mmCIF file of C-alpha atoms in Angstrom:
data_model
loop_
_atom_site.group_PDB
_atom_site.id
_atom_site.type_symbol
_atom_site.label_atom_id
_atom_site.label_comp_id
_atom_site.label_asym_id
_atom_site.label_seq_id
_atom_site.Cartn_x
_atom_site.Cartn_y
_atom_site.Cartn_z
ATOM 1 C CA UNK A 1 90.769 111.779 91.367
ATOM 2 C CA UNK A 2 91.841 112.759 94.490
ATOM 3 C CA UNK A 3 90.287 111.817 97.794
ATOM 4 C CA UNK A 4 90.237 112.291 101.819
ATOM 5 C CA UNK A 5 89.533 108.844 102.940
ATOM 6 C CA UNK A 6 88.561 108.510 106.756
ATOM 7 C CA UNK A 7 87.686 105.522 108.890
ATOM 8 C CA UNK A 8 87.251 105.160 113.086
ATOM 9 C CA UNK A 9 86.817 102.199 115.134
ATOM 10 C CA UNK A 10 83.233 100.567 115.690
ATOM 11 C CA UNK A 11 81.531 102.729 118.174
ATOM 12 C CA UNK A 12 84.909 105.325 118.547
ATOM 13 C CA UNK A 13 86.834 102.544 120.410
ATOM 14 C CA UNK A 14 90.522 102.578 120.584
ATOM 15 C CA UNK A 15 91.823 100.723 117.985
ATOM 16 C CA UNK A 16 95.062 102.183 117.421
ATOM 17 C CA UNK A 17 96.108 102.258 121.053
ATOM 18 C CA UNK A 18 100.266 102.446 121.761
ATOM 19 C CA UNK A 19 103.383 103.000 119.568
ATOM 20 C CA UNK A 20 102.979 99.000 118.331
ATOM 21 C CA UNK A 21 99.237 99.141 116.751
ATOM 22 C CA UNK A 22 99.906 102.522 115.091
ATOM 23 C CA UNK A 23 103.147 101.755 113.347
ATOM 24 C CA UNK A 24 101.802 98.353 112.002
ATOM 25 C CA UNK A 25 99.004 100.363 110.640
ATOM 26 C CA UNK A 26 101.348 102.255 108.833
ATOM 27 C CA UNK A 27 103.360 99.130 107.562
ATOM 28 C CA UNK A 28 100.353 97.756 106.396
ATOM 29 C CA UNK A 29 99.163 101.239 104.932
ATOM 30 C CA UNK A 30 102.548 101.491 103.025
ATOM 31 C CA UNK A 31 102.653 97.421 101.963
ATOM 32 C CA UNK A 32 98.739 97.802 100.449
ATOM 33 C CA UNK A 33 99.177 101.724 98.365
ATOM 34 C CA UNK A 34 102.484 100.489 97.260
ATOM 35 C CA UNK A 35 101.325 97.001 96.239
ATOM 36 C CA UNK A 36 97.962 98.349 94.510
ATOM 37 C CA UNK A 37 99.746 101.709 93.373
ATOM 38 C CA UNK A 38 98.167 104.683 94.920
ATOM 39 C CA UNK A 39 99.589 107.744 95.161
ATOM 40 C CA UNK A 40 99.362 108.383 98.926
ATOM 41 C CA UNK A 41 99.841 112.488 99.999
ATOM 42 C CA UNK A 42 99.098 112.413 103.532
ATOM 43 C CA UNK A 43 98.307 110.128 106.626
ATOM 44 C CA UNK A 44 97.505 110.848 110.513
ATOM 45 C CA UNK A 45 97.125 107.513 112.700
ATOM 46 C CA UNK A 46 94.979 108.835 115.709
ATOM 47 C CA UNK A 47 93.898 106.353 118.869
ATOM 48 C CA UNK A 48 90.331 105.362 117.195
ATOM 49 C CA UNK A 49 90.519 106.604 113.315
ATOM 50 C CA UNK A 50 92.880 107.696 110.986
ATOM 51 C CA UNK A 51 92.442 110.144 107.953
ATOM 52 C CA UNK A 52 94.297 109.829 104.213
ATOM 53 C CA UNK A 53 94.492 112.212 101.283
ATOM 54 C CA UNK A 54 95.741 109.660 98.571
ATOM 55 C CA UNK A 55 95.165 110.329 94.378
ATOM 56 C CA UNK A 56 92.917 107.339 92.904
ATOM 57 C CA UNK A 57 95.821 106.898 90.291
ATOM 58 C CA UNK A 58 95.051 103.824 88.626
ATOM 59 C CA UNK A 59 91.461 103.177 90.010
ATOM 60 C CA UNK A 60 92.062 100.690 92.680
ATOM 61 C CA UNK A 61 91.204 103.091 95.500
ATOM 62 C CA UNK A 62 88.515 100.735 97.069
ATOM 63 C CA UNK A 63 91.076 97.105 96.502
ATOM 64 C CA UNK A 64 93.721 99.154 98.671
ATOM 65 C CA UNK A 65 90.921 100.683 101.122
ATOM 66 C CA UNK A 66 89.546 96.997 101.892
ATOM 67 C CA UNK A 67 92.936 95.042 101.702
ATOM 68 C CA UNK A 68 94.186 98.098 104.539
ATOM 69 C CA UNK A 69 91.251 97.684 106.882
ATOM 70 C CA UNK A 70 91.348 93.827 106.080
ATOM 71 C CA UNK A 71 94.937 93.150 107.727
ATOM 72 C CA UNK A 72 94.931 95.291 110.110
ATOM 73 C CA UNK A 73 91.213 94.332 111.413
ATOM 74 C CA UNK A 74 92.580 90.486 111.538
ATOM 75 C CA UNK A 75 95.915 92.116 113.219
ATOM 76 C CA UNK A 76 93.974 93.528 115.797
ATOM 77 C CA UNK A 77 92.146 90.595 116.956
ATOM 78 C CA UNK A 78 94.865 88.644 117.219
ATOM 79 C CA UNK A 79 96.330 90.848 120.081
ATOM 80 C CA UNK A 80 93.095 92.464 121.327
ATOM 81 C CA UNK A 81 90.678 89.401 121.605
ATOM 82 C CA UNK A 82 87.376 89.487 121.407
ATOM 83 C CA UNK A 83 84.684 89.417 118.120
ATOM 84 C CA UNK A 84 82.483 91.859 115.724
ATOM 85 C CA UNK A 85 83.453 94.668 114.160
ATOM 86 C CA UNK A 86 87.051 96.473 114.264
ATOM 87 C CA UNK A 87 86.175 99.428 112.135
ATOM 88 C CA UNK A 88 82.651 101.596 112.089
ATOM 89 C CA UNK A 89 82.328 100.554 108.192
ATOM 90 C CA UNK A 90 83.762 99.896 104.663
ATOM 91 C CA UNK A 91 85.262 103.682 104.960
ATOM 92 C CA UNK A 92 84.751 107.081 103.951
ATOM 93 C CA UNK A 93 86.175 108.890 101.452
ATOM 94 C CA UNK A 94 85.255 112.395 100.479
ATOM 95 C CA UNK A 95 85.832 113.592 96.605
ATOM 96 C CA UNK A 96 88.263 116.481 96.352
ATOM 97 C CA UNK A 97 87.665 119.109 93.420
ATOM 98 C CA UNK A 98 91.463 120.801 92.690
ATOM 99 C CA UNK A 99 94.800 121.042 94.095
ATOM 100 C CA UNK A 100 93.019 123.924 96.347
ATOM 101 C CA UNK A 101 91.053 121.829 98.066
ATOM 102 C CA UNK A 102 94.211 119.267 98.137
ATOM 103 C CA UNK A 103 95.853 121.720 100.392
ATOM 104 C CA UNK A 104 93.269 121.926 102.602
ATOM 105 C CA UNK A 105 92.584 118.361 103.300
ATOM 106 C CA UNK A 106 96.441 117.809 103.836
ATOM 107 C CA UNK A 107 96.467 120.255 106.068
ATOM 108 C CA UNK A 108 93.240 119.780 108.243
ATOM 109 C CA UNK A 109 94.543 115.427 108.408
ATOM 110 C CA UNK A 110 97.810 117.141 109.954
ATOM 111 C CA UNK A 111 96.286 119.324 112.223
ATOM 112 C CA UNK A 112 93.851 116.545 114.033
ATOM 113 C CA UNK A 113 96.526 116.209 116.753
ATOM 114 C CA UNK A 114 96.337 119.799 117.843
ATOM 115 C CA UNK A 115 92.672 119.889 117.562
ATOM 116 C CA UNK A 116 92.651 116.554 119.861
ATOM 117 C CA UNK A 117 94.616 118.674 122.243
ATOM 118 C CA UNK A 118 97.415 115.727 122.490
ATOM 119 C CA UNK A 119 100.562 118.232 120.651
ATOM 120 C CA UNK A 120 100.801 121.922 120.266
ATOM 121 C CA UNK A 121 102.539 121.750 117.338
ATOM 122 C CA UNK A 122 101.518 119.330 114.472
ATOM 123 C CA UNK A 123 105.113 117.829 113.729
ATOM 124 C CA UNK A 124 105.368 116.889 117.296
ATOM 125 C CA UNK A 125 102.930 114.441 116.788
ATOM 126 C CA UNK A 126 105.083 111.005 115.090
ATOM 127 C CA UNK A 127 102.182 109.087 113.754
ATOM 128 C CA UNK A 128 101.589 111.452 110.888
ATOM 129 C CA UNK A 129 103.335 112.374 107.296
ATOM 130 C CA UNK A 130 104.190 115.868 108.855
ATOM 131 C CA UNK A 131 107.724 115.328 109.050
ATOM 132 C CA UNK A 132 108.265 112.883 106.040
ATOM 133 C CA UNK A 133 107.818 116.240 103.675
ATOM 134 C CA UNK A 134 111.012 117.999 104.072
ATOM 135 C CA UNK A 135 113.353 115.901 105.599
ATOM 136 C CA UNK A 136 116.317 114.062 104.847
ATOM 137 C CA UNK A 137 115.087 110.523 105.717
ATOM 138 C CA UNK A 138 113.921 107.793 103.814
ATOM 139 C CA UNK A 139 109.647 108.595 103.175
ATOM 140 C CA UNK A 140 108.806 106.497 100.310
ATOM 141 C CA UNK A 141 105.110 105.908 101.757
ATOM 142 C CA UNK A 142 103.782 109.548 100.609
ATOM 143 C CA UNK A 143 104.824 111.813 97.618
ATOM 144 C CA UNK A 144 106.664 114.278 99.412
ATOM 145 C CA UNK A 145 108.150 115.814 95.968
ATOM 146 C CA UNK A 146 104.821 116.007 94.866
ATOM 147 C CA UNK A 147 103.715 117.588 98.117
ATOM 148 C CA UNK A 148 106.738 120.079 98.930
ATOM 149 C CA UNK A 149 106.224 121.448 95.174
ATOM 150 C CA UNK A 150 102.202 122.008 96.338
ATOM 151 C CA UNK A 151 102.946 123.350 99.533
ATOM 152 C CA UNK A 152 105.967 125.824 99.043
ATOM 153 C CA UNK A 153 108.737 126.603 101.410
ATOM 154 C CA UNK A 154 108.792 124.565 105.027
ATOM 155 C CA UNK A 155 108.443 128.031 106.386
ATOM 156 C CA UNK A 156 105.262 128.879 104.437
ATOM 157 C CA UNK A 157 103.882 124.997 105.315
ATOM 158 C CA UNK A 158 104.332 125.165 108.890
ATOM 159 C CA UNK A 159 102.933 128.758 109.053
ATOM 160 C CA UNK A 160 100.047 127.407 106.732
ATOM 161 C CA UNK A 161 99.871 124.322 109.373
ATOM 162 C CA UNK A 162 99.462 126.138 112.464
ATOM 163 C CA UNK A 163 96.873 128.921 111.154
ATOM 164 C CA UNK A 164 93.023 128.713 111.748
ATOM 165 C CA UNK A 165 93.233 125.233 113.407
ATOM 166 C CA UNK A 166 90.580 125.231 116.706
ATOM 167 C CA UNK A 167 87.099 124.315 115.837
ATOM 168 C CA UNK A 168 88.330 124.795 111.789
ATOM 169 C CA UNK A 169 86.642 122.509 109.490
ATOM 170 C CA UNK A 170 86.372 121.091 105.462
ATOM 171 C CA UNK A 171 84.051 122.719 103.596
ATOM 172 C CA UNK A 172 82.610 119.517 102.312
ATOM 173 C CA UNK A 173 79.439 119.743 100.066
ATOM 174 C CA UNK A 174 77.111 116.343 100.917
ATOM 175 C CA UNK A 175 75.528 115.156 97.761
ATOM 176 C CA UNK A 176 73.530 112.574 96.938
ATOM 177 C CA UNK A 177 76.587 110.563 95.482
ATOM 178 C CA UNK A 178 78.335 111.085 98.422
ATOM 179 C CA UNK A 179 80.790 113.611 99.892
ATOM 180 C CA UNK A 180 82.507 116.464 98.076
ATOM 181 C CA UNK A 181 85.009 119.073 98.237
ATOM 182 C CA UNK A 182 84.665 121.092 95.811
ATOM 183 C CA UNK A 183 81.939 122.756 94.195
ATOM 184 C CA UNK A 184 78.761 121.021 92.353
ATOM 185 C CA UNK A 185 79.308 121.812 88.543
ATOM 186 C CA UNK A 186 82.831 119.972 89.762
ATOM 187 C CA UNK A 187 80.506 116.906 90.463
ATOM 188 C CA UNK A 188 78.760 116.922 87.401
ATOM 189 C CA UNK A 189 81.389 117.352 85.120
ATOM 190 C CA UNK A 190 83.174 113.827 86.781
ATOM 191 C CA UNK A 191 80.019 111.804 87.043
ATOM 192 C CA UNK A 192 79.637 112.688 82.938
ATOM 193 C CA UNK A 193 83.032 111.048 82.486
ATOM 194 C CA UNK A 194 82.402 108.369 84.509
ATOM 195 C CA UNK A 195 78.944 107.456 83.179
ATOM 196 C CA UNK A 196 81.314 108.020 79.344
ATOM 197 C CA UNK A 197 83.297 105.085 81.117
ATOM 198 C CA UNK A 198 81.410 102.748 82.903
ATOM 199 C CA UNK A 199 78.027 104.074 81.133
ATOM 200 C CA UNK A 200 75.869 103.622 84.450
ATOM 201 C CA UNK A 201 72.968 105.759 85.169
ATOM 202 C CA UNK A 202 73.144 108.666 87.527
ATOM 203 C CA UNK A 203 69.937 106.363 88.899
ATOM 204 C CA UNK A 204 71.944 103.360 89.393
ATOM 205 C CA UNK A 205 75.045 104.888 91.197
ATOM 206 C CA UNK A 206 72.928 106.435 93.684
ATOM 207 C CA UNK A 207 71.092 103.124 94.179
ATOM 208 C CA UNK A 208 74.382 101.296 94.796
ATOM 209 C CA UNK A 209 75.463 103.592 97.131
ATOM 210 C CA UNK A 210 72.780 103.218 98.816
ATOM 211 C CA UNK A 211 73.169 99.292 98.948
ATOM 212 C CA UNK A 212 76.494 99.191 99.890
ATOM 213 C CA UNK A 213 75.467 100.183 103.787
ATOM 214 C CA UNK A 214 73.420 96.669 104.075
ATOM 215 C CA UNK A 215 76.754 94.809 103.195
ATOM 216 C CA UNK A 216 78.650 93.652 106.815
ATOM 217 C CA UNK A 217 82.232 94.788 107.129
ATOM 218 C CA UNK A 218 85.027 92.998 105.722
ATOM 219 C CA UNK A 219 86.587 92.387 109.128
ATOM 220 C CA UNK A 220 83.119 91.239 111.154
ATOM 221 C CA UNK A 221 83.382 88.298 108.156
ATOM 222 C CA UNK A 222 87.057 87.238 108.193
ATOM 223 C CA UNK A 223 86.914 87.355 112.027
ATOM 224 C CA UNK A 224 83.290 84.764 111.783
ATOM 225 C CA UNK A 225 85.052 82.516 109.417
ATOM 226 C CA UNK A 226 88.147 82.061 111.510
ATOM 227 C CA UNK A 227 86.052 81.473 114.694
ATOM 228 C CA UNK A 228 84.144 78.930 112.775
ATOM 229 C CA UNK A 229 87.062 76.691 111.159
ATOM 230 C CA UNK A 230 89.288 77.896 113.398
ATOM 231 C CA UNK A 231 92.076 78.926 111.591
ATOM 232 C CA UNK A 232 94.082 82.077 110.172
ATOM 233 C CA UNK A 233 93.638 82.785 107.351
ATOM 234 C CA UNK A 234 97.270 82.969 106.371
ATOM 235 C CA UNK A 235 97.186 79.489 107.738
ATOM 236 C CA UNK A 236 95.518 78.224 105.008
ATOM 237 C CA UNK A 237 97.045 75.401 102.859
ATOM 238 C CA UNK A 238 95.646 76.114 99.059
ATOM 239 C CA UNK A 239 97.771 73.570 97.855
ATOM 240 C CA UNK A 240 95.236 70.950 99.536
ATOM 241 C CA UNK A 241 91.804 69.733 98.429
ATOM 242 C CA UNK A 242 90.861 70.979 102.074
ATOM 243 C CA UNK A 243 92.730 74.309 101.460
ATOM 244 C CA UNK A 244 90.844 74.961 98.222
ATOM 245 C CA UNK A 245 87.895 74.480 99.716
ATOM 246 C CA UNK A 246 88.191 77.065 102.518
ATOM 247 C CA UNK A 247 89.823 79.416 99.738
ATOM 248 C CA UNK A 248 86.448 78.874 97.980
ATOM 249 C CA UNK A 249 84.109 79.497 101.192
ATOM 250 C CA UNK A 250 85.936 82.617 102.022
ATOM 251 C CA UNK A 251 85.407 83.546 98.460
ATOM 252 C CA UNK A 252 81.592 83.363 98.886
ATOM 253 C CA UNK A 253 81.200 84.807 102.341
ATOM 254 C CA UNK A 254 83.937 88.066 100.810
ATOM 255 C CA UNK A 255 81.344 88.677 97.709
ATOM 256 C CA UNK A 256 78.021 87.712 99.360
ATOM 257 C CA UNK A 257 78.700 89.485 102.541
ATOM 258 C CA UNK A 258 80.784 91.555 102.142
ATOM 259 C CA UNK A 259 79.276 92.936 98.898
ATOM 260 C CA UNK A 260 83.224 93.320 96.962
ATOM 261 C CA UNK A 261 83.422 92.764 93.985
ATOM 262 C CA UNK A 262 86.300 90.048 92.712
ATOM 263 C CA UNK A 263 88.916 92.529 91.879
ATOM 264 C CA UNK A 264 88.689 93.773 95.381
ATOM 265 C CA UNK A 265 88.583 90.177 96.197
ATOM 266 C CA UNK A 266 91.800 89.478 94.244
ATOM 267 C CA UNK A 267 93.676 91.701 95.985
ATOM 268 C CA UNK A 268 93.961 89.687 99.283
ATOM 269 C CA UNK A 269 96.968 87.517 99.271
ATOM 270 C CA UNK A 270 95.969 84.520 99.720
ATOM 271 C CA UNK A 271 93.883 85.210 96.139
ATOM 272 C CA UNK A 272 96.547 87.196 94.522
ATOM 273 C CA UNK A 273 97.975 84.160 92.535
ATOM 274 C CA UNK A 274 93.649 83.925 90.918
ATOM 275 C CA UNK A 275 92.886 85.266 87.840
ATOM 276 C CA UNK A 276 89.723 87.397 87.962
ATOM 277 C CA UNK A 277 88.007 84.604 85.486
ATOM 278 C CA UNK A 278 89.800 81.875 87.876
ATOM 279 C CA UNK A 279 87.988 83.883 90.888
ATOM 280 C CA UNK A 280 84.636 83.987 88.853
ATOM 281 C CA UNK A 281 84.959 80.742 87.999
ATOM 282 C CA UNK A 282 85.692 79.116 91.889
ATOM 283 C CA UNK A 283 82.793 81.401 92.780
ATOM 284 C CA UNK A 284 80.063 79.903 90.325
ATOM 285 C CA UNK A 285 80.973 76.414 91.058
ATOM 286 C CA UNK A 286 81.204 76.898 95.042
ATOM 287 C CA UNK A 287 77.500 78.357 95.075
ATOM 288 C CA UNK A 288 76.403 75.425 92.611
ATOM 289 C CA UNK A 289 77.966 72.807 94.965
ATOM 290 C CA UNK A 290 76.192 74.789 98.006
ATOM 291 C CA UNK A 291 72.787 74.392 96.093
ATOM 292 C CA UNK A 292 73.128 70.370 95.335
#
């Protein structure tokens, strides 16, 4: 499926303040849809959110979503200071119907620099994909071949770019699932295949969604668990008892707190050598030795 996937800084701060923040964003946004292999369209890096269009092309959408905020939320304290949250929550993402609606998303995440009245003209703005598309230089982070063949000519792209920008927004349908853009018989046609694939309930989806707000953000518990053992994470030695054990805690505190699940889990690094039964397995016999 395809998706616009959105996220801002707790309370609209500045999170992605000068040339240095933004760019290791975008390292870190190439590093985790690369490593977890989503098909990435489109990206815009503004001061205090950024917007994606990305395909979910082998289902990992959320491990990439949570290993992204989860680096750059323990980059950013590490040059900014302070505690709590870095982002407003998990993130957003918005269901996209056809390659229709594609186009528009691309182009509206493209346009947000305009609209912010910081360029006049989107490809003047360098923390964006609007340049990567038909140039000559290296832009293996999005699928410009993909893109240029959905977009057309550069002339009709940057004429399609610039129209209907001011005060222009997604038609986005809200539904009790979540977000949408698209139409409703779109949305009931995809949760029949999924419930032929995972065989949940409409009932139950709705109920996890629902849940999912009372979970903390990932970066609130990395940051709590550095500031209480006072380490990096990185920094951690899991070829030591000692190590294993603060592998194991981090574990808990990811899955109970956090509320993801352990393939989300696996794809942090310093868990990306686990098995998911290895994961399961740590998990079960860190809560037991909590209990005695």
């Amino acid at each position: 499926a395809y998706h616009h996937v959105m996220n801002r800084g707790y309370d609209g701060n500045d999170i992605f303040f000068g040339h240095k923040n933004k760019n290791q964003f975008i390292d870190y946004l190439e590093d985790s849809t690369k490593k977890l292999k989503i098909r990435l369209f489109t990206y815009c890096v503004m001061d205090n959110h950024y917007h994606l269009v990305l395909e979910n092309s082998n289902g990992r959408m959320s491990d990439c979503m949570m290993r992204l905020n989860g680096l750059y939320g323990m980059y950013y304290r590490k040059i900014a200071g302070g505690k709590g949250y870095v982002f407003q929550s998990r993130f957003k993402s918005t269901l996209i119907e056809n390659e229709s609606y594609l186009i528009q998303s691309i182009l509206y995440s493209l346009q947000n620099p305009i609209r912010a009245g910081i360029v006049t003209r989107a490809e003047e703005y360098i923390w964006s994909s609007v340049n990567d598309y038909y140039s000559n230089r290296n832009a293996d982070i999005v699928e410009t071949e993909f893109v240029n063949n959905l977009l057309g000519k550069k002339e009709e792209f940057l004429r399609a770019l610039h129209s209907m920008v001011n005060g222009d927004k997604l038609p986005i349908n809200m539904t009790k699932y979540g977000e949408l853009l698209g139409h409703e018989a779109f949305l009931k046609s995809a949760l029949k295949k999924h419930d032929r694939r995972k065989k949940p309930t409409h009932q139950s989806k709705g109920i996890q969604r629902i849940n999912e707000r009372y979970f903390e953000p990932v970066e609130k518990v990395l940051m709590e668990f550095k500031t209480m053992n006072g380490l990096e994470i990185e920094e951690i030695n899991t070829g030591t008892l000692k190590g294993k054990r603060y592998r194991g805690e981090l574990l808990v505190q990811l899955k109970d707190r956090a509320g993801l699940k352990f393939r989300e889990i696996g794809a942090f690094d310093i868990f990306s050598d686990l098995s998911f039964a290895s994961l399961r397995s740590i998990y079960r016999n860190m809560k037991r030795s909590d209990r005695r």
